[in-house]
Amino acid sequence: MRAARLCKAMLVTVVTAFATSYTVTAAAACNGGQPVKFAELGWDSGRFTTEIFRVVLERGYDCKTESVPGSNAIVLNAVISGDLDAFAEYPTGRTPIVEAAAKDGKVQLVGNILQGGVQEGFYVPAYVIKGDPKRNIKALAPNLTSVAQLGAYSSVFADDEEPGKGRIMNCPIGWQCESDNTEKIKAYKLSAEYTNFHPGTGAALDAAIVSAFKRGRPIVFYYWQPSTILGKYDAIRLTETPYNQACWEGITNKIAEPCPSASPPNTVKVILSRKAMQSDPALVDLATKVNLTLKDVETQLAKIDDQKISPRQAASDFIAQNPALVRSWVPANVAAKVLASK
């Protein structure tokens, strides 16, 4: 009897110790009990990817998370300073302050979020080059294939507010690609023929593009994949001068006479603050393992647009529909919690 009571007491002690250890570990895994703060990204794939992380952390690790709004420059600096923990979708080589911060150890670039990286460049609607008989649209630039040729086509892409010039739709104000594209326009010698138009927000850029497609109007615009726009509308990316490191450095450093270059090849990573790397093992581990395909993301973005659901709902649905993928991201017990939650 005494032996039985002793064994029972030992078992209770072990279970209590295990539970205490688990609680401490879970708390430690969740940023020391503080909310995990993500940058709220201004483009659709970034919002979807962010919600994938938030759903897994909240359901699987009982973490609290937040998505903090701000311009691209503001939230990137907040991650570098440690005021935010993560920026969930960053194509490498694009933003000098991030590359410098990574080199200095202020942030770490982790994982490979998107297979094949982001595809980006200057696009025109396919009907500008091929026409669209069903909509009675004639091809206005059947021989247009490259950015370098755009100077000869400024009248096709006429700027209604600047007679005699064409309009190139650049990135929104404050985004790194806005600065890069401004320098590219100089490098391709297009400044005299085109207005370099900077929309105020990502939503304003999207609205201008969608309006042009719906009306069958010509437009030349910068964009990227994965995205709702290029998943839904038929556009052709114009070729650029192959990537040249020296020319690209001239573009990013804004030298007086840059030479043309395509954007560098990229890997899409998560930017983690130094604080997050030290205090949030669950986030760090997840960031190293999440890996999505272009088809995965564009299918969900089309769903968000067509069904008018939130990125959060799309992320939740995607997780429920892909249990094997979730199990490849997190330990089995964590995956079970994620998949059991609604």
PDB file of C-alpha atoms in Angstrom, residues 85-283:
ATOM      1  CA  ASP A  85       8.858  41.270 -34.785  1.00  0.00           C
ATOM      2  CA  ALA A  86       8.325  40.175 -38.376  1.00  0.00           C
ATOM      3  CA  PHE A  87       7.790  41.243 -41.977  1.00  0.00           C
ATOM      4  CA  ALA A  88       6.358  38.139 -43.625  1.00  0.00           C
ATOM      5  CA  GLU A  89       7.176  38.569 -47.341  1.00  0.00           C
ATOM      6  CA  TYR A  90      10.463  40.148 -48.398  1.00  0.00           C
ATOM      7  CA  PRO A  91      12.153  39.521 -51.781  1.00  0.00           C
ATOM      8  CA  THR A  92      15.874  39.546 -51.078  1.00  0.00           C
ATOM      9  CA  GLY A  93      18.171  42.165 -52.540  1.00  0.00           C
ATOM     10  CA  ARG A  94      15.487  44.820 -52.949  1.00  0.00           C
ATOM     11  CA  THR A  95      15.787  47.230 -50.009  1.00  0.00           C
ATOM     12  CA  PRO A  96      19.218  48.596 -49.042  1.00  0.00           C
ATOM     13  CA  ILE A  97      18.304  49.396 -45.421  1.00  0.00           C
ATOM     14  CA  VAL A  98      17.149  45.803 -44.891  1.00  0.00           C
ATOM     15  CA  GLU A  99      20.231  44.313 -46.527  1.00  0.00           C
ATOM     16  CA  ALA A 100      22.452  46.562 -44.377  1.00  0.00           C
ATOM     17  CA  ALA A 101      20.522  45.670 -41.215  1.00  0.00           C
ATOM     18  CA  ALA A 102      20.892  41.957 -41.988  1.00  0.00           C
ATOM     19  CA  LYS A 103      24.616  42.406 -42.518  1.00  0.00           C
ATOM     20  CA  ASP A 104      24.876  44.227 -39.169  1.00  0.00           C
ATOM     21  CA  GLY A 105      22.883  41.547 -37.340  1.00  0.00           C
ATOM     22  CA  LYS A 106      19.937  43.813 -36.538  1.00  0.00           C
ATOM     23  CA  VAL A 107      17.579  41.501 -38.433  1.00  0.00           C
ATOM     24  CA  GLN A 108      17.783  38.067 -39.976  1.00  0.00           C
ATOM     25  CA  LEU A 109      16.315  37.002 -43.308  1.00  0.00           C
ATOM     26  CA  VAL A 110      14.831  33.555 -42.776  1.00  0.00           C
ATOM     27  CA  GLY A 111      13.233  30.825 -44.868  1.00  0.00           C
ATOM     28  CA  ASN A 112      12.066  30.460 -48.469  1.00  0.00           C
ATOM     29  CA  ILE A 113       8.422  31.474 -48.385  1.00  0.00           C
ATOM     30  CA  LEU A 114       7.636  31.322 -52.105  1.00  0.00           C
ATOM     31  CA  GLN A 115       9.002  28.713 -54.514  1.00  0.00           C
ATOM     32  CA  GLY A 116      10.754  30.477 -57.391  1.00  0.00           C
ATOM     33  CA  GLY A 117      10.609  33.909 -55.769  1.00  0.00           C
ATOM     34  CA  VAL A 118       8.631  36.962 -56.818  1.00  0.00           C
ATOM     35  CA  GLN A 119       8.311  37.669 -60.547  1.00  0.00           C
ATOM     36  CA  GLU A 120       8.138  41.384 -61.298  1.00  0.00           C
ATOM     37  CA  GLY A 121       8.452  43.960 -64.028  1.00  0.00           C
ATOM     38  CA  PHE A 122       6.575  46.257 -66.400  1.00  0.00           C
ATOM     39  CA  TYR A 123       3.409  44.793 -67.890  1.00  0.00           C
ATOM     40  CA  VAL A 124       0.852  45.702 -70.546  1.00  0.00           C
ATOM     41  CA  PRO A 125      -2.556  44.101 -71.157  1.00  0.00           C
ATOM     42  CA  ALA A 126      -2.308  41.221 -73.639  1.00  0.00           C
ATOM     43  CA  TYR A 127      -4.885  42.931 -75.860  1.00  0.00           C
ATOM     44  CA  VAL A 128      -2.468  45.825 -76.467  1.00  0.00           C
ATOM     45  CA  ILE A 129      -0.145  43.409 -78.289  1.00  0.00           C
ATOM     46  CA  LYS A 130      -2.519  40.666 -79.479  1.00  0.00           C
ATOM     47  CA  GLY A 131      -5.849  42.456 -79.734  1.00  0.00           C
ATOM     48  CA  ASP A 132      -9.096  40.925 -78.477  1.00  0.00           C
ATOM     49  CA  PRO A 133     -11.633  40.141 -81.236  1.00  0.00           C
ATOM     50  CA  LYS A 134     -14.315  39.194 -78.696  1.00  0.00           C
ATOM     51  CA  ARG A 135     -14.213  42.733 -77.320  1.00  0.00           C
ATOM     52  CA  ASN A 136     -13.538  44.323 -80.695  1.00  0.00           C
ATOM     53  CA  ILE A 137     -10.155  45.596 -79.467  1.00  0.00           C
ATOM     54  CA  LYS A 138      -7.433  46.041 -82.067  1.00  0.00           C
ATOM     55  CA  ALA A 139      -3.764  45.421 -81.293  1.00  0.00           C
ATOM     56  CA  LEU A 140      -2.237  48.876 -80.865  1.00  0.00           C
ATOM     57  CA  ALA A 141       1.357  47.700 -80.365  1.00  0.00           C
ATOM     58  CA  PRO A 142       1.732  44.275 -82.037  1.00  0.00           C
ATOM     59  CA  ASN A 143       5.536  44.511 -82.166  1.00  0.00           C
ATOM     60  CA  LEU A 144       6.076  45.691 -78.591  1.00  0.00           C
ATOM     61  CA  THR A 145       8.168  43.203 -76.609  1.00  0.00           C
ATOM     62  CA  SER A 146      10.534  45.177 -74.371  1.00  0.00           C
ATOM     63  CA  VAL A 147      10.777  48.109 -71.974  1.00  0.00           C
ATOM     64  CA  ALA A 148      13.498  49.586 -74.186  1.00  0.00           C
ATOM     65  CA  GLN A 149      10.949  49.943 -77.024  1.00  0.00           C
ATOM     66  CA  LEU A 150       8.447  51.937 -74.968  1.00  0.00           C
ATOM     67  CA  GLY A 151       9.813  55.288 -76.140  1.00  0.00           C
ATOM     68  CA  ALA A 152       8.319  54.657 -79.580  1.00  0.00           C
ATOM     69  CA  TYR A 153       4.896  53.859 -78.102  1.00  0.00           C
ATOM     70  CA  SER A 154       4.227  56.829 -75.829  1.00  0.00           C
ATOM     71  CA  SER A 155       1.184  57.848 -77.901  1.00  0.00           C
ATOM     72  CA  VAL A 156      -0.371  54.415 -77.287  1.00  0.00           C
ATOM     73  CA  PHE A 157      -0.115  54.860 -73.524  1.00  0.00           C
ATOM     74  CA  ALA A 158      -1.123  58.523 -73.578  1.00  0.00           C
ATOM     75  CA  ASP A 159      -1.339  60.448 -70.324  1.00  0.00           C
ATOM     76  CA  ASP A 160      -4.652  62.347 -70.327  1.00  0.00           C
ATOM     77  CA  GLU A 161      -3.217  64.926 -67.927  1.00  0.00           C
ATOM     78  CA  GLU A 162       0.059  65.488 -69.845  1.00  0.00           C
ATOM     79  CA  PRO A 163      -0.654  65.921 -73.583  1.00  0.00           C
ATOM     80  CA  GLY A 164       2.153  64.637 -75.755  1.00  0.00           C
ATOM     81  CA  LYS A 165       3.451  62.182 -73.149  1.00  0.00           C
ATOM     82  CA  GLY A 166       2.694  58.615 -72.185  1.00  0.00           C
ATOM     83  CA  ARG A 167       2.121  57.420 -68.617  1.00  0.00           C
ATOM     84  CA  ILE A 168       3.914  54.638 -66.759  1.00  0.00           C
ATOM     85  CA  MET A 169       2.139  53.467 -63.606  1.00  0.00           C
ATOM     86  CA  ASN A 170       4.880  53.110 -61.005  1.00  0.00           C
ATOM     87  CA  CYS A 171       4.692  51.587 -57.519  1.00  0.00           C
ATOM     88  CA  PRO A 172       2.943  53.475 -54.719  1.00  0.00           C
ATOM     89  CA  ILE A 173       4.781  56.331 -53.043  1.00  0.00           C
ATOM     90  CA  GLY A 174       7.225  55.132 -50.388  1.00  0.00           C
ATOM     91  CA  TRP A 175       7.680  51.587 -51.694  1.00  0.00           C
ATOM     92  CA  GLN A 176      11.223  50.552 -52.618  1.00  0.00           C
ATOM     93  CA  CYS A 177      10.090  49.557 -56.110  1.00  0.00           C
ATOM     94  CA  GLU A 178       8.892  53.134 -56.670  1.00  0.00           C
ATOM     95  CA  SER A 179      12.447  54.396 -56.214  1.00  0.00           C
ATOM     96  CA  ASP A 180      13.919  51.559 -58.297  1.00  0.00           C
ATOM     97  CA  ASN A 181      11.448  52.072 -61.142  1.00  0.00           C
ATOM     98  CA  THR A 182      12.069  55.820 -61.184  1.00  0.00           C
ATOM     99  CA  GLU A 183      15.736  55.086 -61.801  1.00  0.00           C
ATOM    100  CA  LYS A 184      14.871  52.425 -64.388  1.00  0.00           C
ATOM    101  CA  ILE A 185      12.782  54.936 -66.324  1.00  0.00           C
ATOM    102  CA  LYS A 186      15.870  57.159 -66.450  1.00  0.00           C
ATOM    103  CA  ALA A 187      18.091  54.234 -67.411  1.00  0.00           C
ATOM    104  CA  TYR A 188      15.836  53.249 -70.334  1.00  0.00           C
ATOM    105  CA  LYS A 189      15.769  56.910 -71.492  1.00  0.00           C
ATOM    106  CA  LEU A 190      11.990  57.195 -71.117  1.00  0.00           C
ATOM    107  CA  SER A 191      11.734  60.337 -68.964  1.00  0.00           C
ATOM    108  CA  ALA A 192      11.132  62.673 -71.908  1.00  0.00           C
ATOM    109  CA  GLU A 193       8.361  60.506 -73.378  1.00  0.00           C
ATOM    110  CA  TYR A 194       6.563  59.379 -70.225  1.00  0.00           C
ATOM    111  CA  THR A 195       5.076  60.716 -67.016  1.00  0.00           C
ATOM    112  CA  ASN A 196       6.341  58.699 -64.077  1.00  0.00           C
ATOM    113  CA  PHE A 197       3.042  58.355 -62.212  1.00  0.00           C
ATOM    114  CA  HIS A 198       3.151  57.430 -58.516  1.00  0.00           C
ATOM    115  CA  PRO A 199      -0.169  56.251 -57.060  1.00  0.00           C
ATOM    116  CA  GLY A 200      -0.666  57.051 -53.395  1.00  0.00           C
ATOM    117  CA  THR A 201      -1.464  53.501 -52.278  1.00  0.00           C
ATOM    118  CA  GLY A 202      -1.493  49.911 -53.463  1.00  0.00           C
ATOM    119  CA  ALA A 203      -5.287  50.130 -53.683  1.00  0.00           C
ATOM    120  CA  ALA A 204      -5.019  53.160 -55.988  1.00  0.00           C
ATOM    121  CA  LEU A 205      -2.574  51.304 -58.251  1.00  0.00           C
ATOM    122  CA  ASP A 206      -4.906  48.303 -58.421  1.00  0.00           C
ATOM    123  CA  ALA A 207      -7.923  50.482 -59.142  1.00  0.00           C
ATOM    124  CA  ALA A 208      -6.183  52.177 -62.086  1.00  0.00           C
ATOM    125  CA  ILE A 209      -5.113  48.829 -63.564  1.00  0.00           C
ATOM    126  CA  VAL A 210      -8.517  47.178 -63.146  1.00  0.00           C
ATOM    127  CA  SER A 211     -10.255  50.212 -64.669  1.00  0.00           C
ATOM    128  CA  ALA A 212      -8.010  50.050 -67.747  1.00  0.00           C
ATOM    129  CA  PHE A 213      -8.624  46.318 -68.241  1.00  0.00           C
ATOM    130  CA  LYS A 214     -12.372  46.632 -67.844  1.00  0.00           C
ATOM    131  CA  ARG A 215     -12.522  49.467 -70.390  1.00  0.00           C
ATOM    132  CA  GLY A 216     -10.074  47.809 -72.779  1.00  0.00           C
ATOM    133  CA  ARG A 217      -7.705  50.759 -72.531  1.00  0.00           C
ATOM    134  CA  PRO A 218      -3.905  50.579 -72.994  1.00  0.00           C
ATOM    135  CA  ILE A 219      -1.825  50.885 -69.843  1.00  0.00           C
ATOM    136  CA  VAL A 220       1.792  50.138 -68.944  1.00  0.00           C
ATOM    137  CA  PHE A 221       2.283  49.358 -65.280  1.00  0.00           C
ATOM    138  CA  TYR A 222       4.711  47.848 -62.831  1.00  0.00           C
ATOM    139  CA  TYR A 223       3.484  44.746 -61.019  1.00  0.00           C
ATOM    140  CA  TRP A 224       4.497  41.417 -59.571  1.00  0.00           C
ATOM    141  CA  GLN A 225       3.451  37.801 -59.107  1.00  0.00           C
ATOM    142  CA  PRO A 226       1.880  36.272 -57.114  1.00  0.00           C
ATOM    143  CA  SER A 227      -0.937  38.800 -57.154  1.00  0.00           C
ATOM    144  CA  THR A 228      -4.670  39.026 -57.611  1.00  0.00           C
ATOM    145  CA  ILE A 229      -4.273  41.350 -60.606  1.00  0.00           C
ATOM    146  CA  LEU A 230      -2.004  39.097 -62.669  1.00  0.00           C
ATOM    147  CA  GLY A 231      -3.862  35.997 -61.571  1.00  0.00           C
ATOM    148  CA  LYS A 232      -7.105  37.460 -62.924  1.00  0.00           C
ATOM    149  CA  TYR A 233      -6.148  39.598 -65.926  1.00  0.00           C
ATOM    150  CA  ASP A 234      -4.156  38.547 -68.998  1.00  0.00           C
ATOM    151  CA  ALA A 235      -1.023  40.706 -69.108  1.00  0.00           C
ATOM    152  CA  ILE A 236       2.359  40.407 -70.802  1.00  0.00           C
ATOM    153  CA  ARG A 237       5.586  41.271 -69.033  1.00  0.00           C
ATOM    154  CA  LEU A 238       7.930  43.320 -71.193  1.00  0.00           C
ATOM    155  CA  THR A 239      11.487  42.037 -71.353  1.00  0.00           C
ATOM    156  CA  GLU A 240      14.296  44.026 -69.779  1.00  0.00           C
ATOM    157  CA  THR A 241      18.044  44.214 -70.127  1.00  0.00           C
ATOM    158  CA  PRO A 242      19.385  41.150 -68.267  1.00  0.00           C
ATOM    159  CA  TYR A 243      20.303  41.690 -64.638  1.00  0.00           C
ATOM    160  CA  ASN A 244      23.687  43.357 -64.226  1.00  0.00           C
ATOM    161  CA  GLN A 245      24.997  43.832 -60.705  1.00  0.00           C
ATOM    162  CA  ALA A 246      26.936  47.026 -61.435  1.00  0.00           C
ATOM    163  CA  CYS A 247      23.963  48.607 -63.217  1.00  0.00           C
ATOM    164  CA  TRP A 248      21.604  47.522 -60.441  1.00  0.00           C
ATOM    165  CA  GLU A 249      23.840  49.129 -57.826  1.00  0.00           C
ATOM    166  CA  GLY A 250      23.712  52.326 -59.890  1.00  0.00           C
ATOM    167  CA  ILE A 251      19.908  52.147 -59.849  1.00  0.00           C
ATOM    168  CA  THR A 252      19.646  51.572 -56.102  1.00  0.00           C
ATOM    169  CA  ASN A 253      22.281  54.236 -55.363  1.00  0.00           C
ATOM    170  CA  LYS A 254      20.522  56.742 -57.661  1.00  0.00           C
ATOM    171  CA  ILE A 255      23.571  57.719 -59.664  1.00  0.00           C
ATOM    172  CA  ALA A 256      23.192  60.500 -62.234  1.00  0.00           C
ATOM    173  CA  GLU A 257      23.190  58.282 -65.322  1.00  0.00           C
ATOM    174  CA  PRO A 258      22.146  54.726 -64.438  1.00  0.00           C
ATOM    175  CA  CYS A 259      22.432  51.900 -66.944  1.00  0.00           C
ATOM    176  CA  PRO A 260      19.431  49.601 -67.471  1.00  0.00           C
ATOM    177  CA  SER A 261      19.055  46.311 -65.649  1.00  0.00           C
ATOM    178  CA  ALA A 262      16.308  43.914 -64.728  1.00  0.00           C
ATOM    179  CA  SER A 263      15.692  43.512 -61.017  1.00  0.00           C
ATOM    180  CA  PRO A 264      17.888  40.891 -59.340  1.00  0.00           C
ATOM    181  CA  PRO A 265      16.768  37.301 -58.838  1.00  0.00           C
ATOM    182  CA  ASN A 266      15.231  36.944 -55.404  1.00  0.00           C
ATOM    183  CA  THR A 267      14.304  34.533 -52.661  1.00  0.00           C
ATOM    184  CA  VAL A 268      11.240  35.480 -50.624  1.00  0.00           C
ATOM    185  CA  LYS A 269      12.112  35.463 -46.945  1.00  0.00           C
ATOM    186  CA  VAL A 270      10.703  36.572 -43.598  1.00  0.00           C
ATOM    187  CA  ILE A 271      12.471  39.495 -41.934  1.00  0.00           C
ATOM    188  CA  LEU A 272      12.799  38.777 -38.207  1.00  0.00           C
ATOM    189  CA  SER A 273      13.965  41.306 -35.661  1.00  0.00           C
ATOM    190  CA  ARG A 274      16.934  40.466 -33.465  1.00  0.00           C
ATOM    191  CA  LYS A 275      14.558  40.404 -30.483  1.00  0.00           C
ATOM    192  CA  ALA A 276      12.291  37.870 -32.207  1.00  0.00           C
ATOM    193  CA  MET A 277      15.252  35.670 -33.062  1.00  0.00           C
ATOM    194  CA  GLN A 278      16.210  35.590 -29.397  1.00  0.00           C
ATOM    195  CA  SER A 279      12.791  35.305 -27.747  1.00  0.00           C
ATOM    196  CA  ASP A 280      10.389  33.629 -30.172  1.00  0.00           C
ATOM    197  CA  PRO A 281      11.503  30.112 -31.167  1.00  0.00           C
ATOM    198  CA  ALA A 282       8.060  29.160 -32.499  1.00  0.00           C
ATOM    199  CA  LEU A 283       8.077  32.048 -34.976  1.00  0.00           C
TER     200      LEU A 283
END
